[in-house]
Coordinates of C-alpha atoms in Angstrom, one line a residue:
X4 CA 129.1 94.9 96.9
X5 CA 128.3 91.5 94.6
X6 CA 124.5 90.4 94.1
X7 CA 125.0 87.9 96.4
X8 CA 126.1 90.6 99.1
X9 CA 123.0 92.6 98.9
X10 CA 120.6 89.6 98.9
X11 CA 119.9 89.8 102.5
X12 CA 120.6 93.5 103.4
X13 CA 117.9 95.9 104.1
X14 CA 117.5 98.5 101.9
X15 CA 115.8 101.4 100.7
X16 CA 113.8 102.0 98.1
X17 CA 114.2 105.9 97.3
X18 CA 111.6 107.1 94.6
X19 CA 111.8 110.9 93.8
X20 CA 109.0 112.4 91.0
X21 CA 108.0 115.8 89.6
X22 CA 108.6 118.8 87.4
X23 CA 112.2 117.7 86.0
X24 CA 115.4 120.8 86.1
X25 CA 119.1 120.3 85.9
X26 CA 120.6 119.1 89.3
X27 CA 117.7 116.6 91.0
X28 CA 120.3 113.6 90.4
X29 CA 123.2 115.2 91.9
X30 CA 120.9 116.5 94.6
X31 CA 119.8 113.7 95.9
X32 CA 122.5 111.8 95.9
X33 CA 124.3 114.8 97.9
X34 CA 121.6 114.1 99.8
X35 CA 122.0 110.3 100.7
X36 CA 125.7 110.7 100.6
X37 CA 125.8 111.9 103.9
X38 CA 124.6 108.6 105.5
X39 CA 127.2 106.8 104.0
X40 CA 125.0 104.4 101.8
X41 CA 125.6 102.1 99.3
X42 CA 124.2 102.5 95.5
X43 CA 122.2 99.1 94.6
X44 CA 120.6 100.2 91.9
X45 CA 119.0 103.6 89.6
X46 CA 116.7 104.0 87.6
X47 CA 115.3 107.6 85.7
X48 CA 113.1 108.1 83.1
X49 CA 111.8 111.7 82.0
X50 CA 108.8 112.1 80.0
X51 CA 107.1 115.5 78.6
X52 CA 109.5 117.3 80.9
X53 CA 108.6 114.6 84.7
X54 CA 111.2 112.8 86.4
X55 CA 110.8 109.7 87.8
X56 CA 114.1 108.8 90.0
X57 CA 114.4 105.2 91.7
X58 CA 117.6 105.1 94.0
X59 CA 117.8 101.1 96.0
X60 CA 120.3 102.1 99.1
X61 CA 121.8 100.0 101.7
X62 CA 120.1 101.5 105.0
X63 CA 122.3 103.4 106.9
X64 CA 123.9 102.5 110.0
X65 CA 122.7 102.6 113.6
X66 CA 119.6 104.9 113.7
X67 CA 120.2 106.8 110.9
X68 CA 117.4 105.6 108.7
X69 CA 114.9 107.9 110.3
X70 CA 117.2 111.0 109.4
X71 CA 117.1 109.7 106.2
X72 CA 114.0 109.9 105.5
X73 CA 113.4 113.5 107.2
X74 CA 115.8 114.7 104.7
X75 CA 115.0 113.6 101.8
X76 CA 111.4 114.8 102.2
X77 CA 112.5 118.1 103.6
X78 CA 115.2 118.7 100.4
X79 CA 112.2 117.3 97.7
X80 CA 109.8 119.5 99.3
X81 CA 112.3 122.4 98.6
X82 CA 112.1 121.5 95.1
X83 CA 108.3 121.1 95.1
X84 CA 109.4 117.3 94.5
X85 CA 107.2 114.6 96.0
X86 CA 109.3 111.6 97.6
X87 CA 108.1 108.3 98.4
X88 CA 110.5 105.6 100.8
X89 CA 110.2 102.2 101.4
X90 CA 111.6 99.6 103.5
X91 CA 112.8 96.6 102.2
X92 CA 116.0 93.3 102.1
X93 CA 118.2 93.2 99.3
X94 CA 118.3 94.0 95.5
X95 CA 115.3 93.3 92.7
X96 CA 114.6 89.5 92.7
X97 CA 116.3 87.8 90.0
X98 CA 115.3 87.6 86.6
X99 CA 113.6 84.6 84.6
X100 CA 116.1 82.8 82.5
X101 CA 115.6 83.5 78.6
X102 CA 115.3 87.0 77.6
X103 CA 114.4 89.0 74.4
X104 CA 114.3 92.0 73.2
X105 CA 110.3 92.7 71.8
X106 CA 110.4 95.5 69.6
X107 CA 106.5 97.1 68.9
X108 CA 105.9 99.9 65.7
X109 CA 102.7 101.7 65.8
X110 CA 101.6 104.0 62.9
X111 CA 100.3 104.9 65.7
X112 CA 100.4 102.8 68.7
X113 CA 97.0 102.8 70.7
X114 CA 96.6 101.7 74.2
X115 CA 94.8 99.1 72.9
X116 CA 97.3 97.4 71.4
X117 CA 99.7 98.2 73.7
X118 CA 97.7 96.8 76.2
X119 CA 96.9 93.1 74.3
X120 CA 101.1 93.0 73.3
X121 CA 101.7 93.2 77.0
X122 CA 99.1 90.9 78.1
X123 CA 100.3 87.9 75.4
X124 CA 104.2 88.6 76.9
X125 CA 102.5 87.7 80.3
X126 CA 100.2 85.0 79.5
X127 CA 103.6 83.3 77.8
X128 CA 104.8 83.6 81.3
X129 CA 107.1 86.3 80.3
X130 CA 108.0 89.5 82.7
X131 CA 108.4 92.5 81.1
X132 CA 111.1 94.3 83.2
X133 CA 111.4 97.6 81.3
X134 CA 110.1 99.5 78.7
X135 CA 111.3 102.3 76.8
X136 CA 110.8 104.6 73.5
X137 CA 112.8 104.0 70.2
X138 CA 111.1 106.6 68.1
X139 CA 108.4 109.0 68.1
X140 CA 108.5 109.0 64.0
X141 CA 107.8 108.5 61.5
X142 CA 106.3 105.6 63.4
X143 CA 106.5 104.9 66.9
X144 CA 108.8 102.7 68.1
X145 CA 108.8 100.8 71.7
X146 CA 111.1 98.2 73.2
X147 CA 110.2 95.7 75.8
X148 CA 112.7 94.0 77.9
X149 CA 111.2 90.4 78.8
X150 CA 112.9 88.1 80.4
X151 CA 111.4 84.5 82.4
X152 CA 110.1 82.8 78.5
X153 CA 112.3 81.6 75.6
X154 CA 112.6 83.4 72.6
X155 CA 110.7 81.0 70.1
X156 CA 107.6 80.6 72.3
X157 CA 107.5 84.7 72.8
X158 CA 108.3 85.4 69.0
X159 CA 105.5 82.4 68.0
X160 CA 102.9 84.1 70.4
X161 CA 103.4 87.4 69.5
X162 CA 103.1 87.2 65.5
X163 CA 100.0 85.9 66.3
X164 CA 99.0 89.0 68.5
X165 CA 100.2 91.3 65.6
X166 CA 98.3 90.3 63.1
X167 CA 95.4 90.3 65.1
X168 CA 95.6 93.9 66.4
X169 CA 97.6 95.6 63.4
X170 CA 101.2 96.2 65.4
X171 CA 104.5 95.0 63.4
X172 CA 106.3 93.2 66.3
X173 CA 109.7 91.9 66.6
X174 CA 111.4 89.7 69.0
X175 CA 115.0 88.7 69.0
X176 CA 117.5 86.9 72.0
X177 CA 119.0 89.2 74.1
X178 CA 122.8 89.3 74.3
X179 CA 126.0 90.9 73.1
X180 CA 125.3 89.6 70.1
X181 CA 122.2 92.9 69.1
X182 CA 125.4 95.1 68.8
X183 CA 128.1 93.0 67.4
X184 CA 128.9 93.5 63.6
X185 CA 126.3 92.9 61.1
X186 CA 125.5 92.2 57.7
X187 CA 122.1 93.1 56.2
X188 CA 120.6 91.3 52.9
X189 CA 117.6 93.6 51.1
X190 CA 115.8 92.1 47.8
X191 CA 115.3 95.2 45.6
X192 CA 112.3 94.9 43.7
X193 CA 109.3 96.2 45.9
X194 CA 111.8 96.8 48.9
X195 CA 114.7 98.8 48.3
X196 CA 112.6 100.6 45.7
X197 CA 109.5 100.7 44.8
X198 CA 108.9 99.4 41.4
X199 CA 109.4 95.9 39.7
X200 CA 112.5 96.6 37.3
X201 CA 111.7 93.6 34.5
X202 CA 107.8 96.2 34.4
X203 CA 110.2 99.2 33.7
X204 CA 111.8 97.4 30.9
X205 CA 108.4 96.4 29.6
X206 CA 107.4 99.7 29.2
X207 CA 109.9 101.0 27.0
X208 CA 109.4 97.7 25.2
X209 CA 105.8 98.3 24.5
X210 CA 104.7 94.6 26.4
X211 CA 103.5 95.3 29.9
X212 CA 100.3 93.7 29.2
X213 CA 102.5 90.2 28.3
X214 CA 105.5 90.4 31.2
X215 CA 102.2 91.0 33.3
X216 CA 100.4 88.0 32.1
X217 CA 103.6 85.5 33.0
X218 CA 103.5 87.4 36.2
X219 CA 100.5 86.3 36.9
X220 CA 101.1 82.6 35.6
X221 CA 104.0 82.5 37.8
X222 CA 102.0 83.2 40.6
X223 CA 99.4 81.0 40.0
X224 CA 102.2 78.4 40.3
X225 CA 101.5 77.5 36.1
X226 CA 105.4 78.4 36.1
X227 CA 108.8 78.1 38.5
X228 CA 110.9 81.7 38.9
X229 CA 113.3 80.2 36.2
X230 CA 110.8 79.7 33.3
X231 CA 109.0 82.9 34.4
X232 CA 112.3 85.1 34.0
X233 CA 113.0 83.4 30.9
X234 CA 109.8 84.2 29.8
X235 CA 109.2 87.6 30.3
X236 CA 112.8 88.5 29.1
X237 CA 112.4 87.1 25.7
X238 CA 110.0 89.7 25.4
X239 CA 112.6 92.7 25.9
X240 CA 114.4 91.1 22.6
X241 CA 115.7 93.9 20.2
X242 CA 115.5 96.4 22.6
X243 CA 118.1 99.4 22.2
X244 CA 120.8 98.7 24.8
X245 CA 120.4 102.7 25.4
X246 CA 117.0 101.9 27.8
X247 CA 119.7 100.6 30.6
X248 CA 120.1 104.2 31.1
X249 CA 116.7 105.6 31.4
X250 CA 115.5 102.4 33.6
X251 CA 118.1 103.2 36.2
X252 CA 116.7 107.2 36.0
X253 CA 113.2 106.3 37.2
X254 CA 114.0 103.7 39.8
X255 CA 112.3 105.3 43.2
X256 CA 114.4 104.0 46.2
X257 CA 111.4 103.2 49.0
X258 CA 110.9 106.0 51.6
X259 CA 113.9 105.5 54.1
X260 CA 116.0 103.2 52.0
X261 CA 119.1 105.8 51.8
X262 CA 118.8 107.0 55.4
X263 CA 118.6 102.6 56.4
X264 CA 121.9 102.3 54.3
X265 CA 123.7 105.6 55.7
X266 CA 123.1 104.3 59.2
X267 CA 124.1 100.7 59.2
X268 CA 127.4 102.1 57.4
X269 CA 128.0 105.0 59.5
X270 CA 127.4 101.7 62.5
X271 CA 130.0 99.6 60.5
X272 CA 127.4 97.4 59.2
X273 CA 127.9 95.6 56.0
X274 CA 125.0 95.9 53.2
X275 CA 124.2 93.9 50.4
X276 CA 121.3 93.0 47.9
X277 CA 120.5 90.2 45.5
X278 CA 117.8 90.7 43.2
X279 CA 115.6 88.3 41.0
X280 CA 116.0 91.9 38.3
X281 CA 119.6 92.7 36.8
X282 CA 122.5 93.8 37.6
X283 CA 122.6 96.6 34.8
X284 CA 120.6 97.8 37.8
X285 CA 121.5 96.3 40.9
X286 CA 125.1 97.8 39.4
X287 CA 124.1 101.4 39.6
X288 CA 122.4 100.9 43.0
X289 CA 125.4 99.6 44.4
X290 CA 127.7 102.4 43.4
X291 CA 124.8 105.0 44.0
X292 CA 124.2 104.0 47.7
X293 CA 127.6 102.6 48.9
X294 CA 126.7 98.7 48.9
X295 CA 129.1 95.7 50.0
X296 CA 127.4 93.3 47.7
X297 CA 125.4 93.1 45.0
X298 CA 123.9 90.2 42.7
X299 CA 121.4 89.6 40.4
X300 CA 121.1 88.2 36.7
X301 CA 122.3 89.9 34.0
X302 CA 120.4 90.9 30.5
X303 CA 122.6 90.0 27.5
X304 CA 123.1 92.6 25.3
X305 CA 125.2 92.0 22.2
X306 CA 125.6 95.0 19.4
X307 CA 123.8 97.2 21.2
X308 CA 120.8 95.4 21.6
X309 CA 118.6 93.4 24.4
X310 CA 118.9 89.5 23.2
X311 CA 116.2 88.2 25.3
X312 CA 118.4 85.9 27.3
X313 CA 119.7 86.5 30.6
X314 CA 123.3 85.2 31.1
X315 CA 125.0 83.3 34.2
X316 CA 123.9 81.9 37.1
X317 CA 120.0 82.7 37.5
X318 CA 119.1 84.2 41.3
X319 CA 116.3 82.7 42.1
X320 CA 114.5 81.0 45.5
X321 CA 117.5 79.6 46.2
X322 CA 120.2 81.8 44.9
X323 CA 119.1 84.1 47.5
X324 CA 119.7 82.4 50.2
X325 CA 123.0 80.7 48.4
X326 CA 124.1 84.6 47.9
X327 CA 123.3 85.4 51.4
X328 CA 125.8 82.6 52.6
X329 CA 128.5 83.6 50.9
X330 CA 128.2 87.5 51.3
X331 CA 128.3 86.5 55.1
X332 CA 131.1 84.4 54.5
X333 CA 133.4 87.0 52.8
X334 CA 131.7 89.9 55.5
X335 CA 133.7 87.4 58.2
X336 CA 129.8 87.6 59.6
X337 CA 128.2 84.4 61.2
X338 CA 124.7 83.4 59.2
X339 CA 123.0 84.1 63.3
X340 CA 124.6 87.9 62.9
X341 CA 122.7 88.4 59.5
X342 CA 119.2 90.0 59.0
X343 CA 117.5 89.8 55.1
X344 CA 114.7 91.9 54.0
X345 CA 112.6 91.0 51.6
X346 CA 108.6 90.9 49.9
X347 CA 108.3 88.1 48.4
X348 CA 108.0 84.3 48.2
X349 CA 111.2 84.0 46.2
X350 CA 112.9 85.6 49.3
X351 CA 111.1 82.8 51.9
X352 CA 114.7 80.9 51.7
X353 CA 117.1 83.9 52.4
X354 CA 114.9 85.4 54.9
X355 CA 114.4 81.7 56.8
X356 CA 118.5 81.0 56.4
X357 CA 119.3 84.7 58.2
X358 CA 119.6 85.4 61.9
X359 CA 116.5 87.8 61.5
X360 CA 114.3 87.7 58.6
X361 CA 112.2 90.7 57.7
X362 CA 109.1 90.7 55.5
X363 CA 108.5 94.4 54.5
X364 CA 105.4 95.4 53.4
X365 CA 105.1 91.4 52.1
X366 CA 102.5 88.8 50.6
X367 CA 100.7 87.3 53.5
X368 CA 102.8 83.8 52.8
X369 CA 105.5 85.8 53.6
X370 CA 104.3 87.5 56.8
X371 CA 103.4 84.5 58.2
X372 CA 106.6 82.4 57.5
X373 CA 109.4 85.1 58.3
X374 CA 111.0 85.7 61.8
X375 CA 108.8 89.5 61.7
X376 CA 107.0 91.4 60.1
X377 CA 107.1 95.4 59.1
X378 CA 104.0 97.0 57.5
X379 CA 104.5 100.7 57.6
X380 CA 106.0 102.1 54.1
X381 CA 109.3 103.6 55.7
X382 CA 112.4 101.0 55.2
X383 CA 114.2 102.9 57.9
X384 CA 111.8 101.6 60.3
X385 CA 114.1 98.1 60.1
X386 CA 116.4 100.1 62.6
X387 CA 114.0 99.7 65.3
X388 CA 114.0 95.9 65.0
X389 CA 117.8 96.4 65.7
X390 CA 117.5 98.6 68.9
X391 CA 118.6 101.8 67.2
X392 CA 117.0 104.8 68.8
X393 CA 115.7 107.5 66.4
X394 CA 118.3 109.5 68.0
X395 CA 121.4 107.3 66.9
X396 CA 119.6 107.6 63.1
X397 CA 119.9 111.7 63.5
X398 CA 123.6 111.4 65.1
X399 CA 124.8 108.9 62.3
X400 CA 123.0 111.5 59.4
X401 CA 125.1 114.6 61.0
X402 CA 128.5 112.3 61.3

């Protein structure tokens, strides 16, 4: 029976709750079955071991709803089951046009929060029409289905909301589109791993205090990405070529990065990075971890020894987002079916020119001008924002 077939037909509202045990589906629908109704719509959810079972039914014919409804209560009472009926015409009223999908992490997730994420989706004009947990850790993870507001407007009020009350939200369009193929863009430094890879290099070249200092002047907008890199390289020259090595060996991958990379392959997902560091690391990374692309600049090294130059085309602001064009291109992936994670401002281009951009654990700048936002220190947690369940992540780690 079509939508349009069940607009003006009464119904019933069947709502079954209790102590949860194999068989209550089955049961009642054994139950209604011999009334000769028509399914309009279910819905169950169990939580800490409770049921909650909606069943919408066509009435049944001639004076049978009475029967019904004597039944029902008489077989949930068997199970020490409450049931509640209602009377009513035709199937749930029809949804809102525009709907997203607004994705909520908690570390943890109060009521409070909770309760203001809920109240902004409503005062957009939004309905939220169902609700339902992603993961229980190592953050928690909740999905609301919204439909009756636009994406934009939703996504614009809700990063306000977050940053007032401390959630990391995400809100993306609804549609086929969430599980079609994708191809995800990380940065490196500060995001697939923890450390700054030109500050490694420093290190074993004795001039932290100096690659920090043009850090700093680069960030005080004294000097563009370009001069900075330049800068702080020439300060590597005459290194032995033989610190490539020992670089690579104390690179820590962030918390999550391998089990984000293992599960968007095991899903067919494509994964790249581009880095503003080199590719005598980027290199190793991509071999270690599986990658589909990888670029970054590269250190020149001629008889044996760092030169202080980088060589090729330099990966800066732009080159990121240039990179993540093309990597889409040769993926076969369109630019709206692309999500880039990145920290900094030098990412602000790829993350703006993706289908979802991702600041993780970024610059307030960054935060602000990317499509969301994740704050917790667990780059698995960028799952969630693509409606995989904690659940999928354990199934694609045991495939």
């Amino acid at each position: 029976m079509s939508a349009s077939q069940t607009s003006d037909v009464p119904t019933l509202l069947v709502k079954i709750f209790g102590k949860d045990r194999p068989g209550i589906t089955a049961g009642l629908f054994d139950t209604l079955a011999a009334y000769s109704v028509d399914v309009v719509d279910i819905e169950q959810v169990v939580t800490r071991g409770r049921i909650v079972l909606c069943a919408l039914v066509t009435k049944p014919a001639g004076a049978g709803e009475g029967e019904l409804r004597a039944t029902v209560h008489s077989w949930a009472e068997s199970l020490k089951l409450q049931a509640e009926i209602l009377s009513g015409t035709g199937d749930n009223r029809p949804r809102g046009s525009g709907r997203s999908h607004v994705t909520v992490l908690g570390h943890p997730l109060t009521a409070e929060s909770t309760a203001a994420i809920a109240a902004r989706i409503t005062g957009t004009g939004g309905n939220i029409d169902r609700i339902f947990r992603l993961a229980k850790y190592p953050v928690t993870a909740v999905e609301f289905a919204v439909s009756g507001v636009e994406t934009e407007p939703l996504r614009t009020a809700l990063a306000t909301a977050s940053a007032q009350i401390g959630v990391d939200v995400a809100v993306v369009s609804a549609g086929l589109h969430r599980r079609a193929q994708r191809l995800v863009v990380m940065d490196v430094d500060s995001t697939l791993i923890q450390d700054e890879v030109i500050e490694l290099f420093a290190a074993h070249a004795g001039c932290e205090a100096e690659v920090a200092e043009v850090t700093e002047r680069a960030m005080r907008g004294e000097l563009d990405f370009e001069q900075s890199l330049h800068a702080r390289v020439a300060l590597l020259a005459g290194l032995d070529a033989s610190v490539v090595d020992k670089v690579r060996s104390e690179v820590r991958l962030t918390p999550g990065a391998r089990t984000l990379i293992r599960t968007l392959k095991t899903l067919g997902y494509q994964v790249g990075v581009v880095s503003g560091g080199f590719t005598q690391v980027t290199d190793d990374l991509r071999e270690r971890l599986g990658l589909d692309f990888a670029s970054a600049n590269t250190l020149e090294i001629l008889e044996g020894k760092l030169t202080g130059r980088v060589t090729g085309e330099i990966v800066d602001r732009a080159g990121k987002a240039r990179l993540l064009r093309r990597f889409a291109s040769e993926a076969g992936v369109p630019l709206a079916q692309t999500v880039a994670i990145g920290d900094g401002a030098n990412d602000l281009d790829m993350l703006n020119a993706a289908g979802l951009g991702v600041a993780f654990n970024a610059k307030p700048v960054v935060r602000e001008a990317a499509h969301t936002a994740v704050n917790v220190p667990f780059l698995d947690a960028v799952l969630y924002l693509l409606g995989i369940t904690r659940e999928e992540v354990e199934a694609a780690d045991l495939a």
